PDB file of C-alpha atoms and ligand atoms in Angstrom:
ATOM      1  CA  MET A   1     -72.054 -85.850 -52.007  1.00 94.00           C
ATOM      2  CA  VAL A   2     -70.491 -86.464 -55.400  1.00 98.00           C
ATOM      3  CA  LEU A   3     -66.747 -86.360 -56.011  1.00 98.00           C
ATOM      4  CA  VAL A   4     -65.417 -85.179 -59.369  1.00 98.00           C
ATOM      5  CA  THR A   5     -61.760 -85.352 -60.352  1.00 98.00           C
ATOM      6  CA  ARG A   6     -59.667 -83.577 -62.943  1.00 98.00           C
ATOM      7  CA  LYS A   7     -56.221 -84.866 -63.905  1.00 98.00           C
ATOM      8  CA  ALA A   8     -53.247 -82.907 -65.224  1.00 98.00           C
ATOM      9  CA  SER A   9     -49.550 -83.559 -65.841  1.00 98.00           C
ATOM     10  CA  PHE A  10     -46.289 -81.688 -65.617  1.00 98.00           C
ATOM     11  CA  SER A  11     -42.568 -82.367 -65.725  1.00 98.00           C
ATOM     12  CA  ALA A  12     -40.119 -80.870 -63.284  1.00 98.00           C
ATOM     13  CA  SER A  13     -36.764 -81.442 -61.621  1.00 98.00           C
ATOM     14  CA  HIS A  14     -35.758 -81.316 -57.993  1.00 97.00           C
ATOM     15  CA  ARG A  15     -33.176 -82.310 -55.445  1.00 97.00           C
ATOM     16  CA  LEU A  16     -34.178 -83.537 -52.014  1.00 97.00           C
ATOM     17  CA  TYR A  17     -31.897 -82.267 -49.270  1.00 96.00           C
ATOM     18  CA  ASN A  18     -32.109 -80.561 -45.931  1.00 97.00           C
ATOM     19  CA  PRO A  19     -29.660 -77.636 -45.860  1.00 94.00           C
ATOM     20  CA  ALA A  20     -29.414 -77.934 -42.079  1.00 96.00           C
ATOM     21  CA  TRP A  21     -27.874 -81.404 -42.346  1.00 97.00           C
ATOM     22  CA  PRO A  22     -24.356 -82.505 -43.330  1.00 96.00           C
ATOM     23  CA  ASP A  23     -23.891 -84.146 -46.745  1.00 95.00           C
ATOM     24  CA  ALA A  24     -23.588 -87.637 -45.251  1.00 96.00           C
ATOM     25  CA  ARG A  25     -26.960 -87.462 -43.521  1.00 97.00           C
ATOM     26  CA  ASN A  26     -28.631 -86.045 -46.645  1.00 96.00           C
ATOM     27  CA  ALA A  27     -27.196 -88.887 -48.706  1.00 95.00           C
ATOM     28  CA  GLU A  28     -28.355 -91.446 -46.153  1.00 96.00           C
ATOM     29  CA  VAL A  29     -31.922 -90.105 -45.841  1.00 97.00           C
ATOM     30  CA  PHE A  30     -32.658 -89.085 -49.422  1.00 95.00           C
ATOM     31  CA  GLY A  31     -30.505 -91.582 -51.348  1.00 93.00           C
ATOM     32  CA  LYS A  32     -30.576 -91.119 -55.115  1.00 91.00           C
ATOM     33  CA  CYS A  33     -32.971 -88.179 -54.732  1.00 93.00           C
ATOM     34  CA  ASN A  34     -30.103 -86.284 -53.083  1.00 95.00           C
ATOM     35  CA  ASN A  35     -28.105 -86.244 -56.366  1.00 94.00           C
ATOM     36  CA  PRO A  36     -26.347 -82.844 -56.292  1.00 93.00           C
ATOM     37  CA  ASN A  37     -27.445 -81.848 -59.793  1.00 95.00           C
ATOM     38  CA  GLY A  38     -31.012 -83.002 -59.353  1.00 95.00           C
ATOM     39  CA  HIS A  39     -33.231 -85.392 -61.280  1.00 96.00           C
ATOM     40  CA  GLY A  40     -36.587 -85.203 -62.999  1.00 96.00           C
ATOM     41  CA  HIS A  41     -40.092 -86.601 -62.732  1.00 97.00           C
ATOM     42  CA  ASN A  42     -43.168 -86.721 -64.921  1.00 98.00           C
ATOM     43  CA  TYR A  43     -45.808 -85.839 -62.344  1.00 98.00           C
ATOM     44  CA  ASP A  44     -49.526 -86.485 -62.551  1.00 98.00           C
ATOM     45  CA  ILE A  45     -51.930 -84.574 -60.342  1.00 98.00           C
ATOM     46  CA  GLU A  46     -55.549 -85.435 -59.539  1.00 98.00           C
ATOM     47  CA  VAL A  47     -57.689 -82.707 -58.033  1.00 98.00           C
ATOM     48  CA  THR A  48     -60.957 -83.898 -56.476  1.00 98.00           C
ATOM     49  CA  VAL A  49     -63.858 -81.565 -55.697  1.00 98.00           C
ATOM     50  CA  GLY A  50     -66.942 -82.666 -53.772  1.00 98.00           C
ATOM     51  CA  GLY A  51     -70.459 -81.341 -53.470  1.00 97.00           C
ATOM     52  CA  ASP A  52     -74.115 -81.850 -54.277  1.00 97.00           C
ATOM     53  CA  PRO A  53     -74.817 -81.189 -57.955  1.00 96.00           C
ATOM     54  CA  PRO A  54     -77.271 -78.286 -58.073  1.00 95.00           C
ATOM     55  CA  GLU A  55     -80.542 -78.886 -59.921  1.00 95.00           C
ATOM     56  CA  ASP A  56     -79.987 -76.168 -62.508  1.00 95.00           C
ATOM     57  CA  THR A  57     -76.607 -77.397 -63.815  1.00 95.00           C
ATOM     58  CA  GLY A  58     -76.269 -80.954 -62.515  1.00 96.00           C
ATOM     59  CA  MET A  59     -72.546 -80.283 -62.085  1.00 97.00           C
ATOM     60  CA  VAL A  60     -70.570 -80.179 -58.824  1.00 97.00           C
ATOM     61  CA  ILE A  61     -68.099 -77.952 -60.659  1.00 97.00           C
ATOM     62  CA  ASP A  62     -67.702 -77.185 -64.340  1.00 96.00           C
ATOM     63  CA  LEU A  63     -64.721 -79.439 -65.166  1.00 96.00           C
ATOM     64  CA  LYS A  64     -63.545 -77.007 -67.840  1.00 97.00           C
ATOM     65  CA  LYS A  65     -63.334 -74.304 -65.177  1.00 97.00           C
ATOM     66  CA  LEU A  66     -61.505 -76.672 -62.827  1.00 98.00           C
ATOM     67  CA  ALA A  67     -59.063 -77.558 -65.633  1.00 98.00           C
ATOM     68  CA  ASP A  68     -58.404 -73.859 -66.260  1.00 98.00           C
ATOM     69  CA  ILE A  69     -57.771 -73.197 -62.545  1.00 98.00           C
ATOM     70  CA  ILE A  70     -55.306 -76.109 -62.297  1.00 98.00           C
ATOM     71  CA  GLU A  71     -53.521 -74.955 -65.445  1.00 98.00           C
ATOM     72  CA  ALA A  72     -53.214 -71.313 -64.402  1.00 98.00           C
ATOM     73  CA  GLU A  73     -52.496 -71.792 -60.695  1.00 98.00           C
ATOM     74  CA  ILE A  74     -50.317 -74.924 -60.729  1.00 98.00           C
ATOM     75  CA  ILE A  75     -49.158 -76.250 -64.086  1.00 98.00           C
ATOM     76  CA  GLU A  76     -47.937 -72.950 -65.509  1.00 98.00           C
ATOM     77  CA  ARG A  77     -45.941 -72.342 -62.331  1.00 98.00           C
ATOM     78  CA  VAL A  78     -44.233 -75.750 -62.053  1.00 98.00           C
ATOM     79  CA  ASP A  79     -44.029 -77.301 -65.544  1.00 98.00           C
ATOM     80  CA  HIS A  80     -40.430 -77.562 -66.816  1.00 98.00           C
ATOM     81  CA  LYS A  81     -39.149 -75.848 -63.666  1.00 98.00           C
ATOM     82  CA  ASN A  82     -36.534 -76.644 -61.060  1.00 98.00           C
ATOM     83  CA  LEU A  83     -38.700 -77.051 -57.967  1.00 98.00           C
ATOM     84  CA  ASN A  84     -35.857 -76.056 -55.614  1.00 97.00           C
ATOM     85  CA  VAL A  85     -35.282 -72.609 -57.066  1.00 97.00           C
ATOM     86  CA  ASP A  86     -37.848 -71.616 -59.736  1.00 97.00           C
ATOM     87  CA  VAL A  87     -41.154 -71.931 -57.882  1.00 98.00           C
ATOM     88  CA  ASP A  88     -41.909 -69.141 -55.411  1.00 97.00           C
ATOM     89  CA  PHE A  89     -44.427 -71.073 -53.349  1.00 98.00           C
ATOM     90  CA  LEU A  90     -41.998 -73.966 -52.771  1.00 98.00           C
ATOM     91  CA  LEU A  91     -38.998 -71.878 -51.715  1.00 97.00           C
ATOM     92  CA  GLY A  92     -37.818 -72.860 -48.252  1.00 95.00           C
ATOM     93  CA  THR A  93     -39.473 -76.295 -48.362  1.00 96.00           C
ATOM     94  CA  ILE A  94     -38.012 -79.667 -49.304  1.00 97.00           C
ATOM     95  CA  PRO A  95     -39.846 -80.370 -52.606  1.00 98.00           C
ATOM     96  CA  THR A  96     -41.110 -83.838 -51.754  1.00 97.00           C
ATOM     97  CA  ALA A  97     -44.419 -84.954 -53.227  1.00 98.00           C
ATOM     98  CA  GLU A  98     -45.905 -84.547 -49.743  1.00 98.00           C
ATOM     99  CA  ASN A  99     -44.899 -80.892 -49.454  1.00 98.00           C
ATOM    100  CA  MET A 100     -45.931 -80.218 -53.047  1.00 98.00           C
ATOM    101  CA  ALA A 101     -49.409 -81.671 -52.472  1.00 98.00           C
ATOM    102  CA  ILE A 102     -49.872 -79.458 -49.396  1.00 98.00           C
ATOM    103  CA  ALA A 103     -48.689 -76.380 -51.313  1.00 98.00           C
ATOM    104  CA  PHE A 104     -51.026 -77.172 -54.219  1.00 98.00           C
ATOM    105  CA  TRP A 105     -53.925 -77.558 -51.797  1.00 98.00           C
ATOM    106  CA  ASN A 106     -53.221 -74.189 -50.189  1.00 98.00           C
ATOM    107  CA  ILE A 107     -53.232 -72.516 -53.603  1.00 98.00           C
ATOM    108  CA  LEU A 108     -56.266 -74.290 -55.056  1.00 98.00           C
ATOM    109  CA  ALA A 109     -58.635 -74.418 -52.065  1.00 98.00           C
ATOM    110  CA  PRO A 110     -59.524 -70.694 -52.108  1.00 98.00           C
ATOM    111  CA  LYS A 111     -59.838 -70.683 -55.921  1.00 98.00           C
ATOM    112  CA  ILE A 112     -62.477 -73.409 -56.019  1.00 97.00           C
ATOM    113  CA  THR A 113     -65.830 -71.749 -55.383  1.00 94.00           C
ATOM    114  CA  GLU A 114     -68.131 -74.426 -56.840  1.00 94.00           C
ATOM    115  CA  GLY A 115     -68.090 -77.455 -54.529  1.00 96.00           C
ATOM    116  CA  THR A 116     -65.268 -77.929 -52.031  1.00 97.00           C
ATOM    117  CA  LEU A 117     -61.730 -79.168 -52.584  1.00 98.00           C
ATOM    118  CA  ARG A 118     -61.519 -82.675 -51.115  1.00 98.00           C
ATOM    119  CA  SER A 119     -58.254 -84.221 -52.239  1.00 98.00           C
ATOM    120  CA  ILE A 120     -54.998 -83.604 -54.044  1.00 98.00           C
ATOM    121  CA  LYS A 121     -53.265 -86.713 -55.334  1.00 98.00           C
ATOM    122  CA  LEU A 122     -49.761 -86.300 -56.696  1.00 98.00           C
ATOM    123  CA  TYR A 123     -48.116 -89.155 -58.593  1.00 98.00           C
ATOM    124  CA  GLU A 124     -44.348 -88.798 -58.661  1.00 96.00           C
ATOM    125  CA  SER A 125     -44.084 -92.023 -60.626  1.00 93.00           C
ATOM    126  CA  ALA A 126     -46.386 -94.868 -61.568  1.00 92.00           C
ATOM    127  CA  ASN A 127     -45.770 -96.491 -58.180  1.00 95.00           C
ATOM    128  CA  ASN A 128     -45.325 -93.536 -55.831  1.00 96.00           C
ATOM    129  CA  VAL A 129     -48.348 -91.396 -54.999  1.00 98.00           C
ATOM    130  CA  VAL A 130     -49.234 -89.099 -52.129  1.00 98.00           C
ATOM    131  CA  GLU A 131     -52.665 -87.780 -51.209  1.00 98.00           C
ATOM    132  CA  TYR A 132     -53.511 -84.701 -49.156  1.00 98.00           C
ATOM    133  CA  ARG A 133     -57.013 -84.043 -47.873  1.00 98.00           C
ATOM    134  CA  GLY A 134     -56.527 -80.703 -46.179  1.00 95.00           C
TER     135      GLY A 134
HETATM  136 NI1  LIG B 201     -37.407 -87.136 -56.962  1.00 59.62          NI
END
């Protein structure tokens, strides 16, 4: 099996809080990320697709097609958005990188018909990255 990866970037804001908890517990658990008026990140996403390259194309997936899928299905829906209120598929979830990676997987997996989705990596900063493998 060969793994191929396409990267993309977006910027978005969010606030981490659990509406079921009192303010003090939210502040304790989420710290600075609980700032009432939110804060922003420059996110990087890496989408990895695996498969055997077929003889006729030699490509697991056409990376231009994968780039277009990521752009249309993810980037256009989250870039320059408030992840708490603007993004339909994140409503009702705490918009941590973990939950975002799972949501991105659930959107992208059925759209990828060449090869199989293997991994979503979401970098919230240079040092903080989460990976979801389905
Ligand atoms: Ni944050």
